PDB file of C-alpha atoms and ligand atoms in Angstrom:
ATOM      1  CA  MET A  23       3.010  30.513  -0.376  1.00 88.00           C
ATOM      2  CA  LYS A  24       4.444  27.521  -1.956  1.00 93.00           C
ATOM      3  CA  ASP A  25       5.126  24.658   0.241  1.00 94.00           C
ATOM      4  CA  VAL A  26       8.104  22.983   0.720  1.00 96.00           C
ATOM      5  CA  PHE A  27       7.144  20.024  -2.330  1.00 97.00           C
ATOM      6  CA  GLU A  28       6.439  23.059  -4.707  1.00 96.00           C
ATOM      7  CA  ILE A  29       9.151  24.589  -4.069  1.00 95.00           C
ATOM      8  CA  SER A  30      11.001  21.252  -4.898  1.00 95.00           C
ATOM      9  CA  GLY A  31       9.195  21.027  -8.072  1.00 95.00           C
ATOM     10  CA  ALA A  32       5.963  19.324  -7.362  1.00 97.00           C
ATOM     11  CA  ILE A  33       2.842  20.476  -8.937  1.00 98.00           C
ATOM     12  CA  ARG A  34      -0.141  20.986  -6.800  1.00 98.00           C
ATOM     13  CA  SER A  35      -3.506  20.581  -7.415  1.00 98.00           C
ATOM     14  CA  MET A  36      -6.867  19.775  -5.470  1.00 98.00           C
ATOM     15  CA  ARG A  37      -9.323  16.981  -5.822  1.00 98.00           C
ATOM     16  CA  GLY A  38     -11.895  17.568  -3.365  1.00 97.00           C
ATOM     17  CA  ASP A  39     -10.665  18.538   0.293  1.00 94.00           C
ATOM     18  CA  ILE A  40      -6.847  17.229  -0.345  1.00 97.00           C
ATOM     19  CA  PRO A  41      -4.181  18.369  -2.184  1.00 96.00           C
ATOM     20  CA  VAL A  42      -2.025  16.127  -4.305  1.00 98.00           C
ATOM     21  CA  TYR A  43       1.258  16.463  -5.508  1.00 98.00           C
ATOM     22  CA  ARG A  44       2.464  15.430  -9.201  1.00 98.00           C
ATOM     23  CA  VAL A  45       6.380  14.746  -9.589  1.00 98.00           C
ATOM     24  CA  GLU A  46       8.149  13.655 -12.811  1.00 98.00           C
ATOM     25  CA  ASN A  47      11.760  12.565 -13.152  1.00 97.00           C
ATOM     26  CA  GLU A  48      13.595  10.854 -16.347  1.00 97.00           C
ATOM     27  CA  PHE A  49      12.027   7.898 -15.464  1.00 98.00           C
ATOM     28  CA  ALA A  50       8.467   8.369 -14.281  1.00 98.00           C
ATOM     29  CA  SER A  51       5.494  10.343 -12.591  1.00 98.00           C
ATOM     30  CA  LEU A  52       4.044   9.706  -9.377  1.00 98.00           C
ATOM     31  CA  GLU A  53       1.231  11.469  -7.850  1.00 98.00           C
ATOM     32  CA  PHE A  54       0.836  11.801  -4.191  1.00 98.00           C
ATOM     33  CA  SER A  55      -1.022  13.411  -1.274  1.00 98.00           C
ATOM     34  CA  THR A  56       0.180  14.540   2.531  1.00 98.00           C
ATOM     35  CA  TYR A  57      -2.942  13.215   3.568  1.00 98.00           C
ATOM     36  CA  GLY A  58      -1.720   9.742   4.329  1.00 98.00           C
ATOM     37  CA  ALA A  59       1.055   9.916   3.087  1.00 98.00           C
ATOM     38  CA  GLN A  60      -0.689   8.040   0.083  1.00 99.00           C
ATOM     39  CA  VAL A  61       0.925   7.253  -3.295  1.00 99.00           C
ATOM     40  CA  LEU A  62      -1.748   7.779  -5.659  1.00 98.00           C
ATOM     41  CA  SER A  63      -0.251   6.727  -9.267  1.00 98.00           C
ATOM     42  CA  TRP A  64       3.213   5.798 -10.177  1.00 98.00           C
ATOM     43  CA  THR A  65       3.672   5.719 -14.204  1.00 98.00           C
ATOM     44  CA  PRO A  66       7.211   4.724 -15.652  1.00 98.00           C
ATOM     45  CA  LYS A  67       7.586   6.104 -18.990  1.00 97.00           C
ATOM     46  CA  ASN A  68       6.039   4.534 -21.742  1.00 94.00           C
ATOM     47  CA  GLN A  69       4.040   2.383 -19.434  1.00 95.00           C
ATOM     48  CA  LYS A  70       0.438   2.340 -17.731  1.00 94.00           C
ATOM     49  CA  ASN A  71      -0.392   3.554 -14.146  1.00 97.00           C
ATOM     50  CA  VAL A  72       1.286   0.384 -12.276  1.00 98.00           C
ATOM     51  CA  LEU A  73      -1.473   1.367  -9.249  1.00 98.00           C
ATOM     52  CA  TRP A  74      -5.105   1.267  -9.013  1.00 99.00           C
ATOM     53  CA  LEU A  75      -7.555   4.033  -7.922  1.00 98.00           C
ATOM     54  CA  SER A  76     -11.173   3.772  -7.689  1.00 98.00           C
ATOM     55  CA  GLU A  77     -13.097   6.052  -9.966  1.00 98.00           C
ATOM     56  CA  LYS A  78     -15.108   6.590  -6.693  1.00 98.00           C
ATOM     57  CA  ALA A  79     -12.532   7.132  -4.627  1.00 98.00           C
ATOM     58  CA  VAL A  80     -13.451   9.989  -1.847  1.00 98.00           C
ATOM     59  CA  PHE A  81     -11.135  12.762  -1.489  1.00 98.00           C
ATOM     60  CA  GLN A  82     -12.481  13.797   1.502  1.00 98.00           C
ATOM     61  CA  HIS A  83     -10.839  14.474   5.350  1.00 97.00           C
ATOM     62  CA  GLY A  84     -11.856  11.779   7.503  1.00 97.00           C
ATOM     63  CA  LYS A  85     -12.233   9.035   4.848  1.00 98.00           C
ATOM     64  CA  PRO A  86      -9.534   6.950   3.375  1.00 98.00           C
ATOM     65  CA  ILE A  87      -8.924   7.465  -0.356  1.00 98.00           C
ATOM     66  CA  ARG A  88      -9.749   4.030  -2.080  1.00 99.00           C
ATOM     67  CA  GLY A  89      -6.747   3.023  -3.914  1.00 99.00           C
ATOM     68  CA  GLY A  90      -2.952   3.749  -4.871  1.00 99.00           C
ATOM     69  CA  ILE A  91      -1.075   2.770  -1.534  1.00 99.00           C
ATOM     70  CA  PRO A  92      -2.683   3.619   1.793  1.00 99.00           C
ATOM     71  CA  ILE A  93      -0.465   3.213   5.153  1.00 99.00           C
ATOM     72  CA  CYS A  94      -2.458   1.195   7.546  1.00 99.00           C
ATOM     73  CA  TRP A  95      -0.387   2.187  11.087  1.00 98.00           C
ATOM     74  CA  PRO A  96      -0.026   1.680  13.663  1.00 98.00           C
ATOM     75  CA  TRP A  97      -2.597  -1.041  13.739  1.00 98.00           C
ATOM     76  CA  PHE A  98      -3.751  -3.274  10.239  1.00 98.00           C
ATOM     77  CA  GLY A  99      -7.660  -4.079  10.243  1.00 97.00           C
ATOM     78  CA  PRO A 100     -10.538  -3.492  12.348  1.00 97.00           C
ATOM     79  CA  VAL A 101      -9.211  -4.553  15.486  1.00 95.00           C
ATOM     80  CA  LYS A 102      -9.620  -0.421  16.964  1.00 96.00           C
ATOM     81  CA  THR A 103     -11.363   2.240  15.111  1.00 97.00           C
ATOM     82  CA  PRO A 104     -10.480   3.740  13.027  1.00 98.00           C
ATOM     83  CA  SER A 105      -9.579   0.546  10.958  1.00 98.00           C
ATOM     84  CA  HIS A 106      -6.533   0.156   9.671  1.00 98.00           C
ATOM     85  CA  GLY A 107      -5.329   3.000  11.946  1.00 98.00           C
ATOM     86  CA  PRO A 108      -5.771   6.903  11.955  1.00 98.00           C
ATOM     87  CA  ALA A 109      -2.485   7.507   9.718  1.00 98.00           C
ATOM     88  CA  ARG A 110      -4.425   7.137   6.453  1.00 98.00           C
ATOM     89  CA  VAL A 111      -6.842   9.940   7.272  1.00 98.00           C
ATOM     90  CA  ALA A 112      -4.186  12.027   9.033  1.00 98.00           C
ATOM     91  CA  GLU A 113      -2.328  14.808   7.384  1.00 98.00           C
ATOM     92  CA  TRP A 114       1.575  14.200   7.579  1.00 98.00           C
ATOM     93  CA  THR A 115       4.054  16.992   7.689  1.00 98.00           C
ATOM     94  CA  PRO A 116       6.201  17.295   4.487  1.00 97.00           C
ATOM     95  CA  ILE A 117       9.859  17.345   5.311  1.00 97.00           C
ATOM     96  CA  GLY A 118      11.367  17.090   1.813  1.00 97.00           C
ATOM     97  CA  MET A 119      11.812  16.406  -1.660  1.00 98.00           C
ATOM     98  CA  ALA A 120      15.028  15.912  -3.724  1.00 97.00           C
ATOM     99  CA  ALA A 121      16.671  14.125  -6.924  1.00 96.00           C
ATOM    100  CA  SER A 122      19.100  11.801  -5.942  1.00 92.00           C
ATOM    101  CA  SER A 123      22.304  11.081  -7.705  1.00 87.00           C
ATOM    102  CA  ASN A 124      21.049   7.690  -9.570  1.00 92.00           C
ATOM    103  CA  GLY A 125      18.017   9.526 -10.944  1.00 93.00           C
ATOM    104  CA  MET A 126      15.251   8.812  -8.422  1.00 97.00           C
ATOM    105  CA  THR A 127      13.243  11.495  -6.470  1.00 98.00           C
ATOM    106  CA  VAL A 128      12.869  11.166  -2.326  1.00 98.00           C
ATOM    107  CA  VAL A 129      10.040  12.214  -0.716  1.00 98.00           C
ATOM    108  CA  GLU A 130       9.806  12.566   2.959  1.00 98.00           C
ATOM    109  CA  MET A 131       6.928  12.913   5.320  1.00 98.00           C
ATOM    110  CA  VAL A 132       6.349  12.364   9.114  1.00 98.00           C
ATOM    111  CA  TYR A 133       3.336  11.489  11.461  1.00 98.00           C
ATOM    112  CA  GLU A 134       3.570  11.580  14.936  1.00 98.00           C
ATOM    113  CA  THR A 135       1.032  10.385  17.948  1.00 98.00           C
ATOM    114  CA  PRO A 136       1.676  10.488  21.588  1.00 97.00           C
ATOM    115  CA  ASP A 137       3.438   6.970  21.305  1.00 98.00           C
ATOM    116  CA  LEU A 138       5.326   6.631  18.140  1.00 98.00           C
ATOM    117  CA  LEU A 139       6.733   8.659  15.288  1.00 98.00           C
ATOM    118  CA  ALA A 140       6.293   7.560  11.627  1.00 99.00           C
ATOM    119  CA  CYS A 141       8.718   8.787   8.790  1.00 98.00           C
ATOM    120  CA  LEU A 142       7.803   7.277   5.447  1.00 98.00           C
ATOM    121  CA  THR A 143      10.483   8.038   2.698  1.00 98.00           C
ATOM    122  CA  LEU A 144       9.424   7.274  -1.075  1.00 98.00           C
ATOM    123  CA  ARG A 145      11.785   6.908  -3.591  1.00 98.00           C
ATOM    124  CA  PHE A 146      10.592   6.387  -7.214  1.00 98.00           C
ATOM    125  CA  GLY A 147      12.148   6.249 -11.050  1.00 98.00           C
ATOM    126  CA  LYS A 148      12.208   2.962 -12.852  1.00 97.00           C
ATOM    127  CA  THR A 149      11.022   1.073  -9.503  1.00 98.00           C
ATOM    128  CA  LEU A 150       9.372   2.714  -6.190  1.00 98.00           C
ATOM    129  CA  VAL A 151      10.728   1.991  -3.273  1.00 98.00           C
ATOM    130  CA  ILE A 152       8.779   3.042   0.242  1.00 98.00           C
ATOM    131  CA  GLN A 153      10.395   2.435   3.447  1.00 98.00           C
ATOM    132  CA  LEU A 154       8.216   3.069   6.804  1.00 99.00           C
ATOM    133  CA  ASP A 155      10.120   3.837  10.441  1.00 99.00           C
ATOM    134  CA  THR A 156       8.284   3.596  13.805  1.00 99.00           C
ATOM    135  CA  THR A 157       9.759   4.837  16.635  1.00 98.00           C
ATOM    136  CA  ASN A 158       8.549   4.259  19.947  1.00 98.00           C
ATOM    137  CA  LEU A 159       8.261   7.244  21.790  1.00 98.00           C
ATOM    138  CA  THR A 160       6.758   5.693  25.196  1.00 98.00           C
ATOM    139  CA  GLY A 161       8.881   4.075  27.914  1.00 97.00           C
ATOM    140  CA  ASP A 162       7.333   1.008  27.592  1.00 98.00           C
ATOM    141  CA  LEU A 163       6.784  -1.767  24.864  1.00 98.00           C
ATOM    142  CA  TYR A 164       4.633  -1.038  21.912  1.00 98.00           C
ATOM    143  CA  SER A 165       3.004  -3.491  19.716  1.00 98.00           C
ATOM    144  CA  VAL A 166       2.621  -2.657  16.095  1.00 98.00           C
ATOM    145  CA  SER A 167       1.105  -3.715  12.946  1.00 98.00           C
ATOM    146  CA  GLU A 168       1.245  -1.939   9.996  1.00 98.00           C
ATOM    147  CA  ALA A 169       1.125  -2.289   6.167  1.00 99.00           C
ATOM    148  CA  MET A 170       1.463  -0.609   2.644  1.00 99.00           C
ATOM    149  CA  HIS A 171      -1.914  -1.660   1.242  1.00 99.00           C
ATOM    150  CA  ALA A 172      -0.698  -1.560  -2.768  1.00 99.00           C
ATOM    151  CA  TYR A 173      -3.569  -1.273  -4.737  1.00 99.00           C
ATOM    152  CA  PHE A 174      -1.904  -2.955  -8.280  1.00 99.00           C
ATOM    153  CA  ALA A 175      -3.857  -2.238 -11.702  1.00 98.00           C
ATOM    154  CA  VAL A 176      -4.434  -5.418 -13.592  1.00 98.00           C
ATOM    155  CA  SER A 177      -5.763  -5.710 -17.317  1.00 98.00           C
ATOM    156  CA  ASP A 178      -8.290  -8.272 -15.667  1.00 98.00           C
ATOM    157  CA  ILE A 179      -8.356 -10.246 -12.097  1.00 98.00           C
ATOM    158  CA  ALA A 180      -9.247 -13.354 -14.384  1.00 98.00           C
ATOM    159  CA  ASN A 181      -5.589 -12.810 -16.080  1.00 98.00           C
ATOM    160  CA  ALA A 182      -3.586 -12.266 -12.618  1.00 98.00           C
ATOM    161  CA  SER A 183      -1.869 -14.763 -10.717  1.00 98.00           C
ATOM    162  CA  VAL A 184       0.601 -14.499  -8.038  1.00 98.00           C
ATOM    163  CA  SER A 185       3.547 -16.543  -7.689  1.00 98.00           C
ATOM    164  CA  GLY A 186       6.194 -16.867  -4.502  1.00 97.00           C
ATOM    165  CA  LEU A 187       3.655 -17.834  -1.860  1.00 98.00           C
ATOM    166  CA  ASP A 188       3.640 -21.768  -2.879  1.00 97.00           C
ATOM    167  CA  GLY A 189       3.561 -23.672   0.301  1.00 97.00           C
ATOM    168  CA  ARG A 190       3.393 -20.454   2.791  1.00 97.00           C
ATOM    169  CA  SER A 191       0.428 -20.744   5.157  1.00 97.00           C
ATOM    170  CA  PHE A 192      -2.172 -18.285   5.482  1.00 98.00           C
ATOM    171  CA  PHE A 193      -4.857 -16.851   7.769  1.00 98.00           C
ATOM    172  CA  ASN A 194      -7.999 -16.938   5.588  1.00 98.00           C
ATOM    173  CA  GLN A 195     -10.026 -13.790   7.146  1.00 98.00           C
ATOM    174  CA  LEU A 196     -12.978 -15.148   5.466  1.00 98.00           C
ATOM    175  CA  THR A 197     -13.131 -18.470   6.858  1.00 98.00           C
ATOM    176  CA  GLN A 198     -11.079 -17.580  10.062  1.00 98.00           C
ATOM    177  CA  LYS A 199      -9.011 -20.623   9.152  1.00 98.00           C
ATOM    178  CA  ARG A 200      -5.134 -21.391   8.784  1.00 98.00           C
ATOM    179  CA  GLU A 201      -4.509 -22.904   5.028  1.00 98.00           C
ATOM    180  CA  ILE A 202      -1.292 -23.685   2.957  1.00 98.00           C
ATOM    181  CA  GLN A 203      -0.922 -22.210  -0.272  1.00 98.00           C
ATOM    182  CA  SER A 204      -0.582 -24.524  -3.361  1.00 98.00           C
ATOM    183  CA  GLY A 205       0.836 -23.286  -6.493  1.00 98.00           C
ATOM    184  CA  ASP A 206       0.340 -20.058  -7.522  1.00 98.00           C
ATOM    185  CA  VAL A 207      -2.814 -17.836  -6.035  1.00 98.00           C
ATOM    186  CA  VAL A 208      -5.398 -17.561  -8.675  1.00 98.00           C
ATOM    187  CA  PHE A 209      -8.642 -15.470  -8.246  1.00 98.00           C
ATOM    188  CA  SER A 210     -12.601 -16.747  -8.905  1.00 98.00           C
ATOM    189  CA  SER A 211     -13.980 -15.465  -5.790  1.00 98.00           C
ATOM    190  CA  GLU A 212     -13.991 -13.044  -2.842  1.00 98.00           C
ATOM    191  CA  THR A 213      -9.682 -13.737  -1.468  1.00 99.00           C
ATOM    192  CA  ASP A 214      -8.893 -11.988   2.022  1.00 98.00           C
ATOM    193  CA  ARG A 215      -5.701 -13.490   3.208  1.00 98.00           C
ATOM    194  CA  ILE A 216      -2.899 -13.268   5.395  1.00 98.00           C
ATOM    195  CA  TYR A 217       0.203 -15.106   4.334  1.00 98.00           C
ATOM    196  CA  ASP A 218       2.237 -14.418   7.461  1.00 96.00           C
ATOM    197  CA  ASP A 219       5.246 -16.474   7.317  1.00 94.00           C
ATOM    198  CA  CYS A 220       7.002 -15.478   4.040  1.00 93.00           C
ATOM    199  CA  ASN A 221       9.921 -13.006   3.104  1.00 86.00           C
ATOM    200  CA  ASP A 222       9.891 -14.427  -0.427  1.00 86.00           C
ATOM    201  CA  LEU A 223       9.641 -12.328  -3.412  1.00 96.00           C
ATOM    202  CA  ILE A 224       6.263 -11.950  -4.751  1.00 98.00           C
ATOM    203  CA  HIS A 225       5.418 -12.134  -8.948  1.00 98.00           C
ATOM    204  CA  LEU A 226       2.053 -10.670 -10.345  1.00 98.00           C
ATOM    205  CA  HIS A 227       1.768 -12.011 -13.554  1.00 98.00           C
ATOM    206  CA  ASP A 228      -0.797 -10.135 -15.679  1.00 98.00           C
ATOM    207  CA  LYS A 229      -1.428 -12.381 -18.821  1.00 98.00           C
ATOM    208  CA  GLY A 230      -3.572  -9.479 -20.345  1.00 98.00           C
ATOM    209  CA  TRP A 231      -1.118  -6.411 -20.230  1.00 97.00           C
ATOM    210  CA  ASN A 232       1.812  -9.230 -20.749  1.00 97.00           C
ATOM    211  CA  ARG A 233       3.607  -7.645 -17.436  1.00 97.00           C
ATOM    212  CA  THR A 234       4.709  -8.849 -14.477  1.00 98.00           C
ATOM    213  CA  ILE A 235       5.089  -6.788 -11.459  1.00 98.00           C
ATOM    214  CA  VAL A 236       7.763  -7.660  -8.971  1.00 98.00           C
ATOM    215  CA  LEU A 237       7.042  -7.136  -5.174  1.00 98.00           C
ATOM    216  CA  GLU A 238      10.523  -7.039  -2.765  1.00 98.00           C
ATOM    217  CA  ARG A 239       9.611  -6.668   0.785  1.00 98.00           C
ATOM    218  CA  PHE A 240      12.624  -5.587   3.344  1.00 98.00           C
ATOM    219  CA  ASN A 241      11.857  -7.062   6.930  1.00 98.00           C
ATOM    220  CA  SER A 242       8.333  -7.962   6.443  1.00 98.00           C
ATOM    221  CA  ASN A 243       7.362 -11.895   6.825  1.00 98.00           C
ATOM    222  CA  SER A 244       3.693 -10.598   5.593  1.00 98.00           C
ATOM    223  CA  CYS A 245       1.859 -10.065   2.665  1.00 98.00           C
ATOM    224  CA  VAL A 246      -1.839  -9.766   2.306  1.00 98.00           C
ATOM    225  CA  VAL A 247      -3.832 -10.497  -0.472  1.00 98.00           C
ATOM    226  CA  TRP A 248      -7.160  -8.977  -1.233  1.00 99.00           C
ATOM    227  CA  ASN A 249     -10.016  -8.605  -3.919  1.00 99.00           C
ATOM    228  CA  PRO A 250     -13.413  -7.834  -2.771  1.00 99.00           C
ATOM    229  CA  TRP A 251     -14.849  -9.585  -5.439  1.00 98.00           C
ATOM    230  CA  THR A 252     -18.517  -8.987  -6.679  1.00 98.00           C
ATOM    231  CA  GLU A 253     -20.881  -8.849  -3.264  1.00 98.00           C
ATOM    232  CA  LYS A 254     -18.186  -6.878  -1.367  1.00 98.00           C
ATOM    233  CA  ALA A 255     -17.771  -4.584  -3.610  1.00 98.00           C
ATOM    234  CA  LYS A 256     -21.436  -3.904  -4.031  1.00 98.00           C
ATOM    235  CA  ARG A 257     -21.388  -3.033  -0.496  1.00 98.00           C
ATOM    236  CA  MET A 258     -18.517  -0.635  -0.435  1.00 98.00           C
ATOM    237  CA  GLU A 259     -19.792   2.928  -1.441  1.00 98.00           C
ATOM    238  CA  ASP A 260     -16.437   4.016  -2.883  1.00 98.00           C
ATOM    239  CA  PHE A 261     -15.673   0.757  -4.843  1.00 98.00           C
ATOM    240  CA  GLY A 262     -17.466   0.283  -8.393  1.00 98.00           C
ATOM    241  CA  ASP A 263     -19.535  -2.348  -8.707  1.00 98.00           C
ATOM    242  CA  GLU A 264     -17.201  -3.959 -11.588  1.00 98.00           C
ATOM    243  CA  GLU A 265     -13.827  -2.172 -10.443  1.00 98.00           C
ATOM    244  CA  TYR A 266     -12.749  -5.618  -8.544  1.00 98.00           C
ATOM    245  CA  LYS A 267     -12.118  -6.789 -12.018  1.00 98.00           C
ATOM    246  CA  SER A 268      -9.065  -4.010 -12.480  1.00 98.00           C
ATOM    247  CA  MET A 269      -7.273  -4.611  -9.327  1.00 99.00           C
ATOM    248  CA  LEU A 270      -5.438  -6.360  -6.599  1.00 99.00           C
ATOM    249  CA  CYS A 271      -3.990  -5.481  -3.291  1.00 99.00           C
ATOM    250  CA  LEU A 272      -0.709  -7.108  -2.105  1.00 98.00           C
ATOM    251  CA  GLU A 273       0.195  -5.432   1.083  1.00 98.00           C
ATOM    252  CA  THR A 274       3.501  -5.563   2.075  1.00 98.00           C
ATOM    253  CA  ALA A 275       3.121  -5.875   6.384  1.00 98.00           C
ATOM    254  CA  HIS A 276       3.438  -6.917   9.627  1.00 98.00           C
ATOM    255  CA  ALA A 277       0.454  -8.384  10.461  1.00 98.00           C
ATOM    256  CA  ALA A 278      -1.536 -11.595  12.376  1.00 96.00           C
ATOM    257  CA  ARG A 279       1.619 -13.686  13.528  1.00 96.00           C
ATOM    258  CA  ASP A 280       3.875 -11.001  12.010  1.00 98.00           C
ATOM    259  CA  ALA A 281       2.996  -8.048  13.981  1.00 98.00           C
ATOM    260  CA  ARG A 282       5.923  -6.273  16.504  1.00 98.00           C
ATOM    261  CA  THR A 283       6.764  -5.350  19.376  1.00 98.00           C
ATOM    262  CA  LEU A 284       8.950  -2.410  19.854  1.00 98.00           C
ATOM    263  CA  LYS A 285      10.955  -1.769  22.966  1.00 98.00           C
ATOM    264  CA  ALA A 286      11.236   1.975  24.576  1.00 98.00           C
ATOM    265  CA  SER A 287      13.081   4.134  21.946  1.00 98.00           C
ATOM    266  CA  GLU A 288      13.519   1.768  19.192  1.00 98.00           C
ATOM    267  CA  THR A 289      13.151   1.829  15.485  1.00 98.00           C
ATOM    268  CA  LEU A 290      11.489  -0.555  13.337  1.00 98.00           C
ATOM    269  CA  SER A 291      11.602  -0.181   9.795  1.00 98.00           C
ATOM    270  CA  PHE A 292      10.251  -1.750   6.840  1.00 98.00           C
ATOM    271  CA  GLY A 293       9.412  -1.660   3.008  1.00 98.00           C
ATOM    272  CA  MET A 294       8.775  -2.538  -0.256  1.00 98.00           C
ATOM    273  CA  ARG A 295      10.143  -2.156  -3.790  1.00 98.00           C
ATOM    274  CA  VAL A 296       8.197  -2.198  -7.050  1.00 98.00           C
ATOM    275  CA  ALA A 297       9.912  -3.117 -10.444  1.00 98.00           C
ATOM    276  CA  ILE A 298       8.046  -4.048 -13.363  1.00 97.00           C
ATOM    277  CA  VAL A 299       9.750  -6.592 -15.596  1.00 94.00           C
TER     278      VAL A 299
HETATM  279  C1  LIG B 317      -7.303  -5.654   3.614  1.00 96.27           C
HETATM  280  C2  LIG B 317      -8.149  -6.387   4.480  1.00 96.27           C
HETATM  281  O1  LIG B 317      -6.125  -5.106   3.870  1.00 96.27           O
HETATM  282  O2  LIG B 317      -8.257  -4.209   3.480  1.00 96.27           O
HETATM  283  C3  LIG B 317      -9.656  -7.007   4.254  1.00 96.27           C
HETATM  284  O3  LIG B 317      -7.067  -7.806   4.404  1.00 96.27           O
HETATM  285  C4  LIG B 317     -10.268  -5.292   4.023  1.00 96.27           C
HETATM  286  O4  LIG B 317     -10.203  -7.528   5.534  1.00 96.27           O
HETATM  287  C5  LIG B 317      -9.209  -4.250   2.942  1.00 96.27           C
HETATM  288  O5  LIG B 317     -11.493  -5.679   3.410  1.00 96.27           O
HETATM  289  C6  LIG B 317     -10.180  -3.089   2.739  1.00 96.27           C
HETATM  290  O6  LIG B 317     -10.025  -2.227   4.244  1.00 96.27           O
HETATM  291  P1  LIG B 317     -10.808  -0.732   4.005  1.00 96.27           P
HETATM  292  O7  LIG B 317     -10.960  -0.554   5.190  1.00 96.27           O
HETATM  293  O8  LIG B 317      -9.981  -0.189   3.292  1.00 96.27           O
HETATM  294  O9  LIG B 317     -12.152  -0.799   3.565  1.00 96.27           O
END
């Protein structure tokens, strides 16, 4: 029997244990899974996949998929188990998929815990827009940290630079110290930073592919910038030793000082819009 996404025109196939859906419209194609509500690729017409997926990614229940856009929710990082929260290793419920009037395709999925309800809306075409709404189902205050952990593909990390963060303070997760960004972010060693006081537009420039990715964030004052570099890459089983050269994570977040507290029944929304120029 076809499921709701197949009925609406998605093509379903299996990668390991995980069903993956492929959808195409006039402007782009998208692959996603209900496992983790994770976007796996977004390829605008006549362009490369904007997102990165590890050749060693594991498609197995209980393990996160390395690449695309995992959803870290309702906590960010290893503050509790599982690291980055249960949402990226949970099966989300499909709600629906439809074409919108401007030619974009809209996909909706939800995931519920005893305390919280998450509703993820993807819109894709020439741009990729993701919104996550979290509703506090408890009668009390509830603290949430979260991230859209986007892995972007780059020609070579040596060709990549990030603008829009100059002068912003960040928490350096490697030294556990706060620092101030000076100029563009460039990469020559392991990088793991939470810029938690910035709502600016961020640009990822790639000299090798002559491409700029524009990342616009909605109701998010934090952006995580991560590249594991050589040693950490070797320690990760689902990450090739040399793959750090071909990716950069720019994560739209509510993390560190930007974590949020929801009142009873309150809904918190945040999101990102990705475009190529
Ligand atoms: C980033 C964190 O968001 O995710 C890093 O800042 C972490 O510290 C990285 O290493 C990957 O996490 P994971 O759990 O997917 O290996």
